[in-house]
Tab-separated table of C-alpha atoms in Angstrom:
chain	number	residue	atom	x	y	z
A	17	MET	CA	0.000	0.000	0.000
A	18	SER	CA	0.989	3.594	-0.466
A	19	VAL	CA	1.576	6.023	2.375
A	20	SER	CA	-2.042	7.195	2.037
A	21	GLY	CA	-3.287	3.660	2.717
A	22	GLY	CA	-5.719	1.469	0.869
A	23	VAL	CA	-8.178	-1.380	1.364
A	24	ILE	CA	-7.540	-4.804	2.835
A	25	LEU	CA	-10.002	-7.145	1.136
A	26	ILE	CA	-10.702	-10.257	3.221
A	27	GLU	CA	-12.265	-12.736	0.842
A	28	GLY	CA	-11.663	-16.410	0.287
A	29	ALA	CA	-10.105	-17.463	-2.982
A	30	SER	CA	-12.828	-17.679	-5.636
A	31	PRO	CA	-13.405	-16.563	-9.228
A	32	LEU	CA	-15.599	-13.714	-7.884
A	33	ARG	CA	-12.775	-12.171	-5.866
A	34	MET	CA	-11.157	-10.785	-9.009
A	35	LEU	CA	-14.370	-8.873	-9.797
A	36	THR	CA	-14.186	-7.192	-6.398
A	37	ILE	CA	-10.517	-6.299	-6.907
A	38	GLN	CA	-11.278	-4.850	-10.339
A	39	ALA	CA	-14.056	-2.695	-8.876
A	40	LEU	CA	-11.665	-1.333	-6.249
A	41	GLN	CA	-9.059	-0.611	-8.890
A	42	ALA	CA	-11.688	1.161	-11.002
A	43	ALA	CA	-12.326	3.410	-8.005
A	44	ARG	CA	-8.582	4.260	-8.034
A	45	CYS	CA	-7.954	2.434	-4.786
A	46	GLU	CA	-5.005	0.289	-3.824
A	47	CYS	CA	-6.092	-3.119	-2.642
A	48	VAL	CA	-4.423	-6.026	-0.885
A	49	ALA	CA	-6.485	-9.234	-1.053
A	50	VAL	CA	-6.050	-11.830	1.703
A	51	ASN	CA	-7.763	-15.146	2.388
A	52	ASP	CA	-8.358	-14.939	6.128
A	53	LEU	CA	-8.172	-12.779	9.248
A	54	THR	CA	-4.670	-13.916	10.200
A	55	GLU	CA	-3.308	-12.669	6.878
A	56	ALA	CA	-5.320	-9.462	7.263
A	57	GLU	CA	-3.801	-8.758	10.687
A	58	ALA	CA	-0.296	-9.332	9.357
A	59	GLU	CA	-0.941	-6.921	6.475
A	60	ALA	CA	-2.473	-4.293	8.769
A	61	LYS	CA	0.650	-4.358	10.956
A	62	ARG	CA	2.804	-3.518	7.942
A	63	GLU	CA	0.739	-0.496	6.974
A	64	ARG	CA	-2.478	0.889	8.405
A	65	PRO	CA	-5.300	0.569	5.851
A	66	LEU	CA	-8.017	3.120	5.184
A	67	MET	CA	-10.662	0.427	5.219
A	68	LEU	CA	-11.247	-3.240	5.990
A	69	MET	CA	-13.592	-4.998	3.566
A	70	LEU	CA	-14.991	-8.409	4.537
A	71	ASP	CA	-16.821	-10.762	2.168
A	72	CYS	CA	-19.675	-12.350	4.141
A	73	SER	CA	-19.967	-15.468	2.012
A	74	SER	CA	-16.326	-16.367	2.725
A	75	PHE	CA	-16.904	-16.551	6.494
A	76	MET	CA	-20.346	-18.115	6.914
A	77	PRO	CA	-20.987	-19.522	9.373
A	78	ALA	CA	-18.552	-17.802	11.742
A	79	ASP	CA	-17.763	-19.300	15.132
A	80	GLU	CA	-17.239	-17.241	18.286
A	81	GLY	CA	-13.478	-17.395	17.884
A	82	THR	CA	-13.603	-15.883	14.404
A	83	LEU	CA	-15.965	-13.127	15.512
A	84	SER	CA	-13.759	-12.292	18.512
A	85	GLN	CA	-10.686	-12.165	16.282
A	86	LEU	CA	-12.470	-9.833	13.866
A	87	GLN	CA	-13.655	-7.570	16.682
A	88	GLU	CA	-10.166	-7.303	18.146
A	89	MET	CA	-8.636	-6.548	14.746
A	90	ARG	CA	-11.291	-3.892	14.069
A	91	ARG	CA	-10.511	-2.257	17.418
A	92	ARG	CA	-6.731	-2.413	16.999
A	93	VAL	CA	-6.568	-1.263	13.367
A	94	GLY	CA	-9.121	1.510	13.812
A	95	ALA	CA	-10.155	1.544	10.163
A	96	PRO	CA	-13.860	1.161	9.351
A	97	LEU	CA	-15.181	-2.309	8.555
A	98	VAL	CA	-17.359	-2.634	5.441
A	99	LEU	CA	-19.277	-5.836	4.707
A	100	LEU	CA	-19.747	-7.313	1.255
A	101	ALA	CA	-23.102	-9.077	1.136
A	102	ASN	CA	-25.653	-10.382	-1.324
A	103	LEU	CA	-29.373	-11.082	-1.202
A	104	GLU	CA	-28.670	-14.569	0.148
A	105	THR	CA	-26.721	-13.364	3.203
A	106	PRO	CA	-28.654	-14.376	6.350
A	107	THR	CA	-29.798	-11.507	8.530
A	108	GLU	CA	-28.424	-13.346	11.578
A	109	PHE	CA	-24.934	-13.219	10.101
A	110	ILE	CA	-25.195	-9.486	9.393
A	111	GLU	CA	-26.312	-9.017	12.996
A	112	SER	CA	-23.282	-10.943	14.287
A	113	LEU	CA	-20.901	-8.811	12.232
A	114	SER	CA	-22.672	-5.642	13.330
A	115	GLN	CA	-21.984	-6.547	16.951
A	116	VAL	CA	-18.238	-6.767	16.289
A	117	GLY	CA	-18.015	-3.353	14.665
A	118	ALA	CA	-19.288	-3.363	11.053
A	119	ASP	CA	-19.764	0.237	9.892
A	120	ASP	CA	-21.323	-0.286	6.467
A	121	CYS	CA	-22.514	-2.889	3.989
A	122	LEU	CA	-22.267	-3.030	0.195
A	123	LEU	CA	-24.168	-5.379	-2.061
A	124	LYS	CA	-22.206	-7.337	-4.630
A	125	PRO	CA	-21.292	-6.877	-7.364
A	126	LEU	CA	-19.426	-3.755	-6.263
A	127	ARG	CA	-19.945	-0.547	-8.193
A	128	PRO	CA	-17.341	2.252	-8.309
A	129	HIS	CA	-19.926	4.977	-7.655
A	130	GLN	CA	-20.523	3.432	-4.217
A	131	LEU	CA	-16.868	2.930	-3.407
A	132	GLN	CA	-15.565	6.387	-4.313
A	133	PRO	CA	-17.499	8.463	-1.724
A	134	ARG	CA	-16.620	5.983	1.016
A	135	LEU	CA	-12.950	6.076	0.156
A	136	ALA	CA	-13.099	9.862	0.070
A	137	VAL	CA	-14.664	10.152	3.517
A	138	VAL	CA	-12.250	7.726	5.244
A	139	SER	CA	-9.179	9.272	3.610
A	140	THR	CA	-10.052	12.845	4.639
A	141	PRO	CA	-8.571	13.744	8.053
A	142	ARG	CA	-11.309	14.776	10.482
A	143	PRO	CA	-10.761	16.234	13.954
A	144	PRO	CA	-12.097	14.380	16.987
A	145	VAL	CA	-15.608	15.339	18.005
A	146	ASN	CA	-15.731	18.196	20.524
A	147	PRO	CA	-19.074	18.832	22.215
A	148	ILE	CA	-18.440	22.582	22.171
A	149	SER	CA	-18.090	22.516	18.371
A	150	LEU	CA	-21.504	20.917	17.942
A	151	GLY	CA	-23.121	24.251	18.653
A	152	ARG	CA	-26.541	25.149	19.983
A	153	LEU	CA	-28.315	23.652	16.986
A	154	GLY	CA	-26.238	20.473	16.835
A	155	PRO	CA	-26.987	17.109	18.452
A	156	LYS	CA	-27.445	17.044	22.212
A	157	VAL	CA	-24.521	15.620	24.199
A	158	VAL	CA	-25.158	13.217	27.069
A	159	SER	CA	-22.559	12.254	29.680
A	160	ILE	CA	-23.145	8.890	31.391
A	161	VAL	CA	-21.084	8.194	34.525
A	162	HIS	CA	-21.789	4.637	35.562
A	163	GLY	CA	-21.193	2.045	38.196
A	164	ARG	CA	-23.916	-0.167	36.757
A	165	GLN	CA	-22.554	-0.906	33.349
A	166	SER	CA	-25.282	-2.995	31.692
A	167	PHE	CA	-28.033	-0.479	32.442
A	168	ALA	CA	-25.813	2.457	31.465
A	169	TRP	CA	-24.686	0.959	28.174
A	170	ARG	CA	-28.227	0.059	27.143
A	171	THR	CA	-29.373	3.586	28.031
A	172	GLY	CA	-26.493	5.071	26.066
A	173	GLU	CA	-27.233	2.894	23.063
A	174	LEU	CA	-30.811	4.163	22.958
A	175	PHE	CA	-29.595	7.754	23.270
A	176	GLU	CA	-27.149	7.210	20.400
A	177	HIS	CA	-29.845	5.793	18.160
A	178	SER	CA	-32.085	8.736	18.984
A	179	GLY	CA	-29.555	11.206	17.582
A	180	TYR	CA	-27.625	12.138	20.735
A	181	HIS	CA	-23.862	12.009	21.212
A	182	VAL	CA	-22.791	10.071	24.294
A	183	LEU	CA	-19.701	10.237	26.517
A	184	TYR	CA	-19.266	7.121	28.677
A	185	SER	CA	-17.082	6.937	31.753
A	186	SER	CA	-16.939	4.795	34.876
A	187	ILE	CA	-16.864	6.237	38.377
A	188	GLU	CA	-13.262	5.119	38.729
A	189	ASP	CA	-12.123	6.726	35.480
A	190	GLU	CA	-9.714	9.504	36.428
A	191	HIS	CA	-8.900	10.549	32.873
A	192	VAL	CA	-12.249	12.131	32.011
A	193	PRO	CA	-11.843	15.916	31.527
A	194	ARG	CA	-13.529	17.897	34.289
A	195	ASP	CA	-14.468	20.761	31.921
A	196	GLU	CA	-17.905	19.511	30.926
A	197	SER	CA	-19.394	22.815	29.765
A	198	GLY	CA	-20.439	21.201	26.465
A	199	ILE	CA	-22.606	18.539	28.154
A	200	ASP	CA	-26.372	18.994	27.768
A	201	LEU	CA	-27.422	16.189	30.124
A	202	HIS	CA	-25.462	14.518	32.936
A	203	ILE	CA	-26.536	10.999	33.940
A	204	PHE	CA	-25.186	9.240	37.018
A	205	CYS	CA	-26.117	5.561	37.135
A	206	THR	CA	-24.956	3.543	40.167
A	207	GLU	CA	-25.871	0.513	42.281
A	208	SER	CA	-26.369	2.331	45.590
A	209	ARG	CA	-27.039	5.773	47.036
A	210	GLU	CA	-23.615	5.738	48.703
A	211	GLU	CA	-21.903	5.070	45.375
A	212	LEU	CA	-23.977	7.826	43.769
A	213	ALA	CA	-22.935	10.330	46.455
A	214	ARG	CA	-19.278	9.463	45.857
A	215	ALA	CA	-19.667	9.885	42.107
A	216	LEU	CA	-21.240	13.303	42.582
A	217	ARG	CA	-18.414	14.412	44.887
A	218	LEU	CA	-15.810	13.332	42.332
A	219	ARG	CA	-17.493	14.718	39.208
A	220	GLN	CA	-19.672	17.593	40.364
A	221	PRO	CA	-18.193	18.865	43.663
A	222	ALA	CA	-19.884	22.263	43.244
A	223	GLY	CA	-23.112	20.883	41.817
A	224	LEU	CA	-24.369	21.337	38.293
A	225	ARG	CA	-23.801	24.737	36.739
A	226	PRO	CA	-26.863	27.000	36.463
A	227	GLY	CA	-29.117	25.785	33.685
A	228	ALA	CA	-27.498	22.335	33.481
A	229	ARG	CA	-29.600	19.171	33.658
A	230	GLY	CA	-28.957	15.863	35.348
A	231	PHE	CA	-30.504	12.457	36.025
A	232	LEU	CA	-29.542	10.527	39.167
A	233	LEU	CA	-30.256	6.776	39.220
A	234	CYS	CA	-29.644	4.242	41.961
A	235	ALA	CA	-31.440	1.485	43.817
A	236	GLY	CA	-34.136	3.047	46.001
A	237	GLY	CA	-33.751	6.438	44.316
A	238	PRO	CA	-31.288	9.255	45.135
A	239	GLY	CA	-33.323	10.852	47.973
A	240	GLU	CA	-31.921	14.188	49.106
A	241	LEU	CA	-29.072	13.901	46.597
A	242	VAL	CA	-31.450	15.110	43.908
A	243	SER	CA	-31.120	18.689	45.199
A	244	SER	CA	-28.672	20.743	43.131
A	245	PRO	CA	-26.729	23.448	45.009
A	246	GLY	CA	-25.333	24.750	41.746
A	247	GLY	CA	-28.741	25.664	40.386
A	248	GLY	CA	-29.054	22.864	37.853
A	249	LEU	CA	-32.223	20.935	37.076
A	250	MET	CA	-32.096	17.451	38.599
A	251	ALA	CA	-34.384	14.411	38.425
A	252	GLY	CA	-34.069	11.206	40.427
A	253	PHE	CA	-35.078	7.648	39.559
A	254	ASP	CA	-35.164	4.295	41.328
A	255	ILE	CA	-33.115	2.118	38.982
A	256	THR	CA	-35.061	-0.967	40.021
A	257	GLN	CA	-38.322	0.633	38.859
A	258	VAL	CA	-37.379	2.160	35.491
A	259	PHE	CA	-36.100	0.968	32.147
A	260	PRO	CA	-33.549	2.657	29.872
A	261	GLU	CA	-36.410	3.505	27.496
A	262	HIS	CA	-38.006	5.637	30.239
A	263	ILE	CA	-34.809	7.633	30.666
A	264	VAL	CA	-34.671	8.451	26.955
A	265	GLN	CA	-38.349	9.424	26.955
A	266	LYS	CA	-37.747	11.801	29.864
A	267	ALA	CA	-34.747	13.372	28.130
A	268	ASN	CA	-36.745	13.847	24.932
A	269	ALA	CA	-39.441	15.601	26.955
A	270	TRP	CA	-36.920	17.885	28.670
A	271	PHE	CA	-35.404	18.878	25.346
A	272	SER	CA	-38.792	18.988	23.581
A	273	LYS	CA	-37.284	16.493	21.172
A	274	SER	CA	-39.857	14.902	18.910
A	275	SER	CA	-39.837	11.124	19.190
A	276	ASP	CA	-42.867	10.305	17.043
A	277	ALA	CA	-40.831	8.894	14.162
A	278	LEU	CA	-37.965	7.008	15.750
A	279	ARG	CA	-39.088	6.134	19.249
A	280	PRO	CA	-36.549	3.921	20.996
A	281	GLU	CA	-39.261	2.264	23.068
A	282	SER	CA	-40.854	0.773	19.934
A	283	ARG	CA	-37.678	-0.270	18.184
A	284	VAL	CA	-36.564	-3.810	17.565
A	285	PRO	CA	-33.169	-5.047	16.303
A	286	PHE	CA	-33.453	-5.424	12.542
A	287	PHE	CA	-30.544	-6.404	10.311
A	288	CYS	CA	-30.752	-6.677	6.528
A	289	PRO	CA	-29.279	-5.084	3.391
A	290	VAL	CA	-30.982	-1.852	2.360
A	291	GLU	CA	-30.634	0.292	-0.760
A	292	TYR	CA	-31.548	3.969	-0.975
A	293	ARG	CA	-31.444	6.802	-3.490
A	294	GLU	CA	-32.712	10.348	-3.885
A	295	ALA	CA	-36.497	10.361	-4.141
A	296	GLY	CA	-38.027	11.347	-7.448
A	297	ASN	CA	-34.867	10.741	-9.464
A	298	ILE	CA	-35.751	7.689	-11.561
A	299	PHE	CA	-32.305	7.790	-13.154
A	300	GLY	CA	-30.496	8.060	-9.808
A	301	THR	CA	-28.142	5.313	-8.699
A	302	TRP	CA	-28.868	3.137	-5.696
A	303	ASN	CA	-26.533	3.127	-2.701
A	304	SER	CA	-26.171	0.238	-0.248
A	305	CYS	CA	-26.105	0.049	3.550
A	306	TYR	CA	-27.648	-2.133	6.230
A	307	SER	CA	-30.363	-1.628	8.816
A	308	TYR	CA	-29.687	-1.745	12.531
A	309	ASP	CA	-33.094	-1.308	14.104
A	310	LEU	CA	-36.682	-0.633	13.110
A	311	SER	CA	-39.892	0.917	14.382
A	312	PRO	CA	-43.280	1.249	12.693
A	313	GLY	CA	-42.371	4.864	11.972
A	314	GLY	CA	-38.755	4.670	10.899
A	315	ILE	CA	-35.506	2.791	10.411
A	316	PHE	CA	-31.874	3.322	11.408
A	317	LEU	CA	-29.373	2.638	8.614
A	318	ARG	CA	-25.645	2.075	9.138
A	319	THR	CA	-23.501	3.685	6.448
A	320	LEU	CA	-20.313	5.746	6.173
A	321	VAL	CA	-21.959	8.133	3.710
A	322	PRO	CA	-25.492	8.995	4.902
A	323	ALA	CA	-27.745	11.343	2.977
A	324	ARG	CA	-28.223	14.877	4.295
A	325	PRO	CA	-30.830	15.482	7.013
A	326	GLY	CA	-34.065	16.575	5.397
A	327	SER	CA	-33.383	14.646	2.198
A	328	ALA	CA	-36.233	12.625	0.710
A	329	VAL	CA	-35.142	9.090	-0.144
A	330	GLU	CA	-36.544	5.968	-1.740
A	331	LEU	CA	-35.849	2.678	0.020
A	332	LYS	CA	-35.504	-0.959	-0.961
A	333	ILE	CA	-35.456	-3.085	2.197
A	334	HIS	CA	-34.253	-6.598	1.389
A	335	LEU	CA	-35.825	-9.055	3.810
A	336	THR	CA	-33.472	-11.905	3.015
A	337	THR	CA	-35.067	-14.256	5.546
A	338	HIS	CA	-38.510	-13.721	3.990
A	339	ARG	CA	-37.021	-13.613	0.486
A	340	THR	CA	-38.967	-10.471	-0.265
A	341	GLU	CA	-38.328	-6.766	-0.816
A	342	LEU	CA	-40.167	-3.803	0.690
A	343	LEU	CA	-40.337	-0.564	-1.275
A	344	GLY	CA	-40.958	2.701	0.505
A	345	SER	CA	-40.023	6.340	0.847
A	346	GLY	CA	-38.923	8.502	3.731
A	347	VAL	CA	-37.081	11.579	4.914
A	348	VAL	CA	-33.701	11.612	6.672
A	349	ALA	CA	-34.392	12.773	10.228
A	350	TRP	CA	-30.731	12.856	11.322
A	351	ALA	CA	-27.355	11.755	9.999
A	352	ASN	CA	-23.830	11.201	11.347
A	353	THR	CA	-20.964	10.875	8.881
A	354	TYR	CA	-17.796	8.942	9.607
A	355	ALA	CA	-15.346	10.783	11.868
A	356	ASP	CA	-12.755	10.183	14.563
A	357	ARG	CA	-15.077	9.888	17.567
A	358	LYS	CA	-12.456	9.339	20.263
A	359	ALA	CA	-14.266	9.485	23.613
A	360	PHE	CA	-17.637	10.562	22.232
A	361	SER	CA	-19.825	7.826	20.849
A	362	TYR	CA	-22.625	8.134	18.344
A	363	PRO	CA	-23.940	5.882	15.596
A	364	ILE	CA	-22.545	6.353	12.098
A	365	GLY	CA	-25.430	6.388	9.681
A	366	MET	CA	-28.876	7.945	9.444
A	367	GLY	CA	-32.357	7.709	10.868
A	368	VAL	CA	-35.068	7.685	8.210
A	369	GLN	CA	-38.686	8.497	8.977
A	370	PHE	CA	-41.110	6.567	6.774
A	371	LEU	CA	-43.378	8.668	4.568
A	372	GLY	CA	-44.870	6.158	2.182
A	373	MET	CA	-45.275	2.399	1.917
A	374	SER	CA	-47.884	0.020	0.578
A	375	PRO	CA	-50.501	-1.245	3.075
A	376	LYS	CA	-49.070	-4.752	2.720
A	377	GLY	CA	-45.532	-3.522	3.363
A	378	LEU	CA	-46.601	-1.421	6.349
A	379	SER	CA	-48.501	-4.377	7.789
A	380	LEU	CA	-45.376	-6.552	7.493
A	381	LEU	CA	-43.233	-3.885	9.167
A	382	ARG	CA	-45.643	-3.622	12.076
A	383	GLU	CA	-45.598	-7.390	12.394
A	384	LEU	CA	-41.785	-7.403	12.462
A	385	CYS	CA	-41.875	-4.774	15.209
A	386	GLY	CA	-44.225	-6.902	17.278
A	387	VAL	CA	-47.147	-4.529	16.730
A	388	ASP	CA	-50.607	-5.892	15.959
A	389	PRO	CA	-51.054	-5.147	12.209
A	390	THR	CA	-54.788	-4.559	12.802
A	391	GLU	CA	-54.188	-2.028	15.531
A	392	HIS	CA	-54.731	1.613	14.590
A	393	LYS	CA	-53.914	4.736	16.494
A	394	PRO	CA	-56.946	6.730	17.650
A	395	GLY	CA	-57.868	9.833	15.701
């Protein structure tokens, strides 16, 4: 590879691999093709790639050892992981690869017009996300200080998928910057009231700044700890009586953030290849990605190159398990492009609010979400 990097293609030896290599070369990209993850790791040590590209069909089915090896390589190399799938790729396999860090998915055969924007975005240096730089009109930033990791991580995941940026840290983490002026909502999530009091002393010794907001969660509720000497707005919750979905709902209400389209409480995990293009352009080219979760009102799509917020898009949702395809239209409610996230975490991709779909397609979506297809909202 050159100094600027290239793509490591992880695909078993087959006649189809040459077609993938030719598509990469047509996109003016250097490519090193390897047969397995061990070869990929060796190549990545020699020179850091811009992108890892994994052919799904070469690794099905993948055992836990293979998935762990892929996850560790993705973490160590740092480059985004793009899947190569087809309409026969099981949704369960896409889900497994999503859990180990897949950032995008392209349908084969590869097309240069899909590769070029992805290569452009990963090769352009981008500064780490700074909450101050997001600005008043940017996404809200949530800080989660936790001593109860499973609850905190699930809460953070729902915040991320609702368009927030999230900063995670444990109570014992001494490396978190104390200047948190860019945080819109502070969440302290601990096992006990004593642990919560200690976390507050360490992180907010003078209380929340005037106008700041905070949620305090612990078993039995925070009691008198909910008072804020600094003038911030505080709310307390008994962690044994609430769910992460309730916390996101409360935050949406505080920020007057509309949740009609992409409500985390109605979402279900949903993994399949999806294609999208600009609505109304019958000559427009289709782009690929994959879905991460779904609600009756919208869908979250993982991709390195999301469409702009407010854009109208047409969708082709490939239900590979059902061997069918849903056609619909929607509008991009929010989008996060690929960037160096560092400590701040947010989902790369876009949330699309559904605008149009056939009655049959809508009925199937509601069924997939666990909603009674015959149920109608009042009014």
